CSV table of C-alpha atoms in Angstrom, one decimal:
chain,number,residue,atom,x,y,z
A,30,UNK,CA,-203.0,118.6,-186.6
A,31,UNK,CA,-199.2,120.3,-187.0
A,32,UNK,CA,-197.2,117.4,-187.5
A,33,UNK,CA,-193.3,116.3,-188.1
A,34,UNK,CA,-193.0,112.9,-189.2
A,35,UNK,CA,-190.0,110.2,-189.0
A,36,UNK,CA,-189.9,106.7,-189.4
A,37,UNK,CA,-188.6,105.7,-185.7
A,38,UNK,CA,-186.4,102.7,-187.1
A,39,UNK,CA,-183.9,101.3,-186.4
A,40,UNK,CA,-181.8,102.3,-189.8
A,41,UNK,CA,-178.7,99.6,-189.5
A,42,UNK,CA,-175.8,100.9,-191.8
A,43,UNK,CA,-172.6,99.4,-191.9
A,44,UNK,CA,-169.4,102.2,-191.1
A,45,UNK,CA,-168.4,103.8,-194.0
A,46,UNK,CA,-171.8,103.8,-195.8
A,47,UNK,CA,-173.8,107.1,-196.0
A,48,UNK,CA,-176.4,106.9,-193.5
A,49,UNK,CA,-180.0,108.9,-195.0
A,50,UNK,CA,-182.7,110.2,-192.6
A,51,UNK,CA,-185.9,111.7,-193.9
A,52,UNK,CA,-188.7,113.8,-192.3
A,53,UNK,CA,-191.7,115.3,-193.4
A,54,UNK,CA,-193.9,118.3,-191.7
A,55,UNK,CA,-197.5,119.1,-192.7
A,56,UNK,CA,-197.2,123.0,-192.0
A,57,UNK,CA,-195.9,125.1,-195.1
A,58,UNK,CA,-195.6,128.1,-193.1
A,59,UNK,CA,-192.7,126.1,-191.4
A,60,UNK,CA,-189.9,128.7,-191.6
A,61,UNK,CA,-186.6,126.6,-189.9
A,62,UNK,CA,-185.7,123.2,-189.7
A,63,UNK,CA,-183.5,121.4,-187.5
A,64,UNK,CA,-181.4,118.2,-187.0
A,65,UNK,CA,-180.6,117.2,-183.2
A,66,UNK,CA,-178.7,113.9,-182.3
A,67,UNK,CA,-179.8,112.2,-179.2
A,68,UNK,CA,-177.5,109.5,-177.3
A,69,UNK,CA,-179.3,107.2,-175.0
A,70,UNK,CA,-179.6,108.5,-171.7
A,71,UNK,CA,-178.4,111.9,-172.8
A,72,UNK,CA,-179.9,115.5,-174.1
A,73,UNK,CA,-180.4,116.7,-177.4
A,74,UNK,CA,-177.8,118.4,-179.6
A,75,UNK,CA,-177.7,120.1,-182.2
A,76,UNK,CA,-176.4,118.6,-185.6
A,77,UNK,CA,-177.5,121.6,-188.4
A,78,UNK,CA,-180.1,123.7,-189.5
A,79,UNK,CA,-181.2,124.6,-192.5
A,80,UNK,CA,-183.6,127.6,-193.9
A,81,UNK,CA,-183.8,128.1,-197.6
A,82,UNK,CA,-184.7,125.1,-200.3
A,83,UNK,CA,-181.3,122.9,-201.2
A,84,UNK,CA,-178.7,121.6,-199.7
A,85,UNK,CA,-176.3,122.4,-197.0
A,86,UNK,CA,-172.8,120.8,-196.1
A,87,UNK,CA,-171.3,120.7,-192.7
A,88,UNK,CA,-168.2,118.0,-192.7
A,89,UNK,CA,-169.5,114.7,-192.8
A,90,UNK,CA,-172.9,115.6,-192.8
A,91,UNK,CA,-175.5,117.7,-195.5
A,92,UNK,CA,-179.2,118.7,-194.9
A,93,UNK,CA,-181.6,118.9,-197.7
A,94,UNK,CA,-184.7,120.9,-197.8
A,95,UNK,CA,-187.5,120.8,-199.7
A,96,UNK,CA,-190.5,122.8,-199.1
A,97,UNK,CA,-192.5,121.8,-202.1
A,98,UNK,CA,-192.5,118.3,-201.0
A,99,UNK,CA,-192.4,119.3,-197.1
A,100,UNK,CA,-189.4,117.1,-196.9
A,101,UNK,CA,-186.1,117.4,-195.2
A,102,UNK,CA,-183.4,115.1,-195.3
A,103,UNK,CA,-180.0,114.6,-193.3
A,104,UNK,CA,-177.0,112.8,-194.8
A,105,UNK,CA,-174.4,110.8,-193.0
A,106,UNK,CA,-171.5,110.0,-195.2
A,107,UNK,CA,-168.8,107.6,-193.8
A,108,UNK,CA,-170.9,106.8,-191.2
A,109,UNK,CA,-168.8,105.6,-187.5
A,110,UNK,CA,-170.0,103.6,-184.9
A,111,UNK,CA,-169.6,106.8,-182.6
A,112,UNK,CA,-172.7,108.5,-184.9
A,113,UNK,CA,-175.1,105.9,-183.5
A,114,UNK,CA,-178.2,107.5,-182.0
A,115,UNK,CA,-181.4,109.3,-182.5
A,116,UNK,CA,-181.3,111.8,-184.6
A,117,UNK,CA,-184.3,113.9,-184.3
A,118,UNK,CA,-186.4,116.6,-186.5
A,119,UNK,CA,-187.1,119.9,-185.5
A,120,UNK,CA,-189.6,122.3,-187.4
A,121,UNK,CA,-190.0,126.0,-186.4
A,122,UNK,CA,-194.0,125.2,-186.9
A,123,UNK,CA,-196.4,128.7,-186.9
A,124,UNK,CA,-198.7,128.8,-184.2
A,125,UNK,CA,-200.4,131.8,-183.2
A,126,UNK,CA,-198.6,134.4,-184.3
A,127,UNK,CA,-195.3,132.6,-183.3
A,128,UNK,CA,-193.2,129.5,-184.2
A,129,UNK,CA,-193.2,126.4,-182.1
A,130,UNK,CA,-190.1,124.0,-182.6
A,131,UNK,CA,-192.2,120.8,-182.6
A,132,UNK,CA,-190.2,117.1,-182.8
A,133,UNK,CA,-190.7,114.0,-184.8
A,134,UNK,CA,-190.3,111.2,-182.5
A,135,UNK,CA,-186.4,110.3,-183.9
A,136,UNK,CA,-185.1,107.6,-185.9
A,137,UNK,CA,-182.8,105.5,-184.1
A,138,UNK,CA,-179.5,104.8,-186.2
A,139,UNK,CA,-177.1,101.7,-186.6
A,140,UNK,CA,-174.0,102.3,-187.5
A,141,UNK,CA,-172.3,98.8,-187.7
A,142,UNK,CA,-168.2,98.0,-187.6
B,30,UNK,CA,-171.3,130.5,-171.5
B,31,UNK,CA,-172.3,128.4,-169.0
B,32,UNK,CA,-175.4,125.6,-170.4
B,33,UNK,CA,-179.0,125.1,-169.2
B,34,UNK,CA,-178.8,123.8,-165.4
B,35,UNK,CA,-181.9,121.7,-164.2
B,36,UNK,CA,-182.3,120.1,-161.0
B,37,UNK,CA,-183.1,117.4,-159.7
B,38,UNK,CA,-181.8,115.5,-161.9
B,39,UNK,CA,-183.7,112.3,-160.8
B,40,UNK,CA,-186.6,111.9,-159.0
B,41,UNK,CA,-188.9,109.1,-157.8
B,42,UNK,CA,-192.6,110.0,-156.4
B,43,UNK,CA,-195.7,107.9,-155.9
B,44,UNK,CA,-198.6,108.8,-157.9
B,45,UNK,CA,-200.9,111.5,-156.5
B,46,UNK,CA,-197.6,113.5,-154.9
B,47,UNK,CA,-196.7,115.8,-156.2
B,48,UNK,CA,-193.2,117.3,-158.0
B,49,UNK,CA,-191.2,120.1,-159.2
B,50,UNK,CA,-188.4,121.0,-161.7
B,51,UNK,CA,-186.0,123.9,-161.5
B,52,UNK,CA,-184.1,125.3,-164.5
B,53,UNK,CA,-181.7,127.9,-164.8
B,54,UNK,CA,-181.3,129.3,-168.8
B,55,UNK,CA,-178.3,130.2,-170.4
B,56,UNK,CA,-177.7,133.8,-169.6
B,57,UNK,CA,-179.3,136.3,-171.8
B,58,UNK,CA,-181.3,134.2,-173.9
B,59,UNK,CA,-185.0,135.2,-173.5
B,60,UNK,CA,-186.8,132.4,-174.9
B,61,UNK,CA,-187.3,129.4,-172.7
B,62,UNK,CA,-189.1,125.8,-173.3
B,63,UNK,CA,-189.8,122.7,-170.9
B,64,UNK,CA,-190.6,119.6,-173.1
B,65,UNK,CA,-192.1,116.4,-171.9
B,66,UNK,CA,-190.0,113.4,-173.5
B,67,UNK,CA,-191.4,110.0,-172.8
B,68,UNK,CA,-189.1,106.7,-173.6
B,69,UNK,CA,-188.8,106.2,-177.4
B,70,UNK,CA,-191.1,109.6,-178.3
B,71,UNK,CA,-189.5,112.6,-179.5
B,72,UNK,CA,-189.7,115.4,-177.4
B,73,UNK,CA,-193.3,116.8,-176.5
B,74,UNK,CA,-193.2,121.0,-175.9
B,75,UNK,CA,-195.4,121.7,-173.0
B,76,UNK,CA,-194.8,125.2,-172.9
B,77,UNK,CA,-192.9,128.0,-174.0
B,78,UNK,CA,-192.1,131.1,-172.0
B,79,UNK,CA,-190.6,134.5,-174.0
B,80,UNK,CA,-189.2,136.7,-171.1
B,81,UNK,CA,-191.9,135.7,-168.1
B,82,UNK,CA,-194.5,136.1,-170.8
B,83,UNK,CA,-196.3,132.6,-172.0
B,84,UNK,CA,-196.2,131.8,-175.8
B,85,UNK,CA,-197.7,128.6,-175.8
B,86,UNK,CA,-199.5,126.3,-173.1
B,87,UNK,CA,-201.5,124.5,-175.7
B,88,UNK,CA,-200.2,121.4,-175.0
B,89,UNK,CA,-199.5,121.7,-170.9
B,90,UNK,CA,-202.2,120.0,-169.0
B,91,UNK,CA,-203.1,122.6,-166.9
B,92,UNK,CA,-205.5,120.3,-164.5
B,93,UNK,CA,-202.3,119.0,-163.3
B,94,UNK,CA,-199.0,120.7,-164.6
B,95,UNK,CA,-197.8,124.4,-163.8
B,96,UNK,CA,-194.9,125.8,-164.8
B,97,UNK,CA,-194.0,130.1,-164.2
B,98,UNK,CA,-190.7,132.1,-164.9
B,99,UNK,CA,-189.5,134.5,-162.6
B,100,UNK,CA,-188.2,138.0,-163.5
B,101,UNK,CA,-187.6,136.3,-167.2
B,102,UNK,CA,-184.7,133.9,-165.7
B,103,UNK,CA,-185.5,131.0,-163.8
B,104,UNK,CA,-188.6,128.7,-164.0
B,105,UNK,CA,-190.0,126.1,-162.2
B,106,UNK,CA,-192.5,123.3,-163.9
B,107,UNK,CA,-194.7,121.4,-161.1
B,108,UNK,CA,-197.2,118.7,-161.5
B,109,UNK,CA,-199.4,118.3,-158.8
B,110,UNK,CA,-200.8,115.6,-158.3
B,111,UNK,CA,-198.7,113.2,-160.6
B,112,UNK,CA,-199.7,110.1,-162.9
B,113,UNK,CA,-198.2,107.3,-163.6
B,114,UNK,CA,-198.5,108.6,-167.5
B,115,UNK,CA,-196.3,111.5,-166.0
B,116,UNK,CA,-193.2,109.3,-166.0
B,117,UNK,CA,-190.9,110.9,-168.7
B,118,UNK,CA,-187.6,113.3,-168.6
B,119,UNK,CA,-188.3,116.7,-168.9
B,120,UNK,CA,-186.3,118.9,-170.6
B,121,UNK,CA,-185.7,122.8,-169.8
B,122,UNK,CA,-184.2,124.6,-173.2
B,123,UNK,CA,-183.5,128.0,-174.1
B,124,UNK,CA,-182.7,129.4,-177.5
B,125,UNK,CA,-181.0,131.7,-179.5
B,126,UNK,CA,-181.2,132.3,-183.0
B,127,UNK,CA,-183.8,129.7,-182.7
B,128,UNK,CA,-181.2,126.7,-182.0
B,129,UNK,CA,-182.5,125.1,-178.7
B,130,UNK,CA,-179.8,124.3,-176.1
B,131,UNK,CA,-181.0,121.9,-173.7
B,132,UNK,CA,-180.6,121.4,-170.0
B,133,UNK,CA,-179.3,117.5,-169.2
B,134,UNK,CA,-183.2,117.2,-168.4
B,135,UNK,CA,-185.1,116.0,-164.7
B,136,UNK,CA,-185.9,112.1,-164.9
B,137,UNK,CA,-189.3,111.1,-163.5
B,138,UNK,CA,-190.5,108.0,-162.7
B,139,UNK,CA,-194.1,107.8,-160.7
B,140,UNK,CA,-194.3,104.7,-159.4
């Protein structure tokens, strides 16, 4: 079965500290892959994406991809209390002829004063 | 550009009744999703519309749940007759580029 996996939490960091998400995804014909942030009681939105292997910066925060290792990563560096929330995964997973953006069930994060 | 609008925005049925969900995409955008997300679960796509055309159902339990899109604009996702399982918010998206933009989502609670 096409999965995206994330441990669901709760990662506590204290504010400051660089806050590290991970996901995996069992597909690698997964083309695009996503980070959304999800406040309680709210929609998702969307942090970055990223398509090619390596990193990519965006202010505070930087995705990593690996599609060896089926792995993508999201950085938080000098994490706030304001960044506490979901964040979720998103892969662009093949099905059919098309892609499918399938979640991981989020991992809830901390962020501490 | 206006967002995704969904309405209602909350509802509250007994099980058995039955229920529907409006949204209204972003304009231009031809690629249209309703996800299922249950409390403390990650979003759960039920089906995917490109234009009025369906992509993917797979997941959609069609013994209960319907969804269409008219013209390649508006759609409608019903569930008739509803669970107690059914409870969740569902979430109307559309894309571009393939970024989703979601709607602010229906909340539904079958008591």
């Amino acid at each position: 079965q096409k999965e995206v996996e994330q441990n669901s939490g709760p990662l506590s960091v204290p504010e400051g500290a660089i806050a590290s998400l991970n996901c995996t995804y069992s597909d690698r014909g997964s083309q695009s892959f996503f980070w959304y942030r999800q406040y309680s009681g709210k929609s998702p939105e969307l942090i970055m994406f990223i398509y090619s292997n390596g990193d990519k910066e965006d202010g505070r925060f930087t995705a990593q991809l690996n599609k060896a290792s089926q792995y993508v990563s999201l950085l938080i560096r000098d994490s706030q209390p304001s960044d506490s929330a979901t964040y979720l995964c998103a892969v662009s997973l093949p099905s059919g002829g098309s892609y499918i953006p399938t979640f991981g069930r989020g991992t809830s994060l901390i962020v501490h004063p | 550009e206006a967002g995704v609008a969904q309405s209602p925005r909350y509802k509250i049925i007994e099980k058995r009744q039955s229920v529907a969900f409006w949204c209204n995409p972003i304009s231009g955008h031809a690629t249209l999703y309703w996800y299922q997300q249950i409390l403390g679960q990650g979003p759960k796509l039920l089906i995917q519309f490109q234009n009025n055309g369906v992509v993917d159902d797979s997941q959609l339990p069609k013994d209960r749940f319907s969804a269409e899109r008219l013209k390649g604009v508006d759609s409608t996702l019903k569930i008739q007759p509803a669970k107690l399982e059914d409870s969740a918010v569902y979430l109307c998206a559309t894309s571009s580029a393939n970024v989703l933009t979601f709607g602010a989502g229906s909340r539904l609670t079958v008591l």
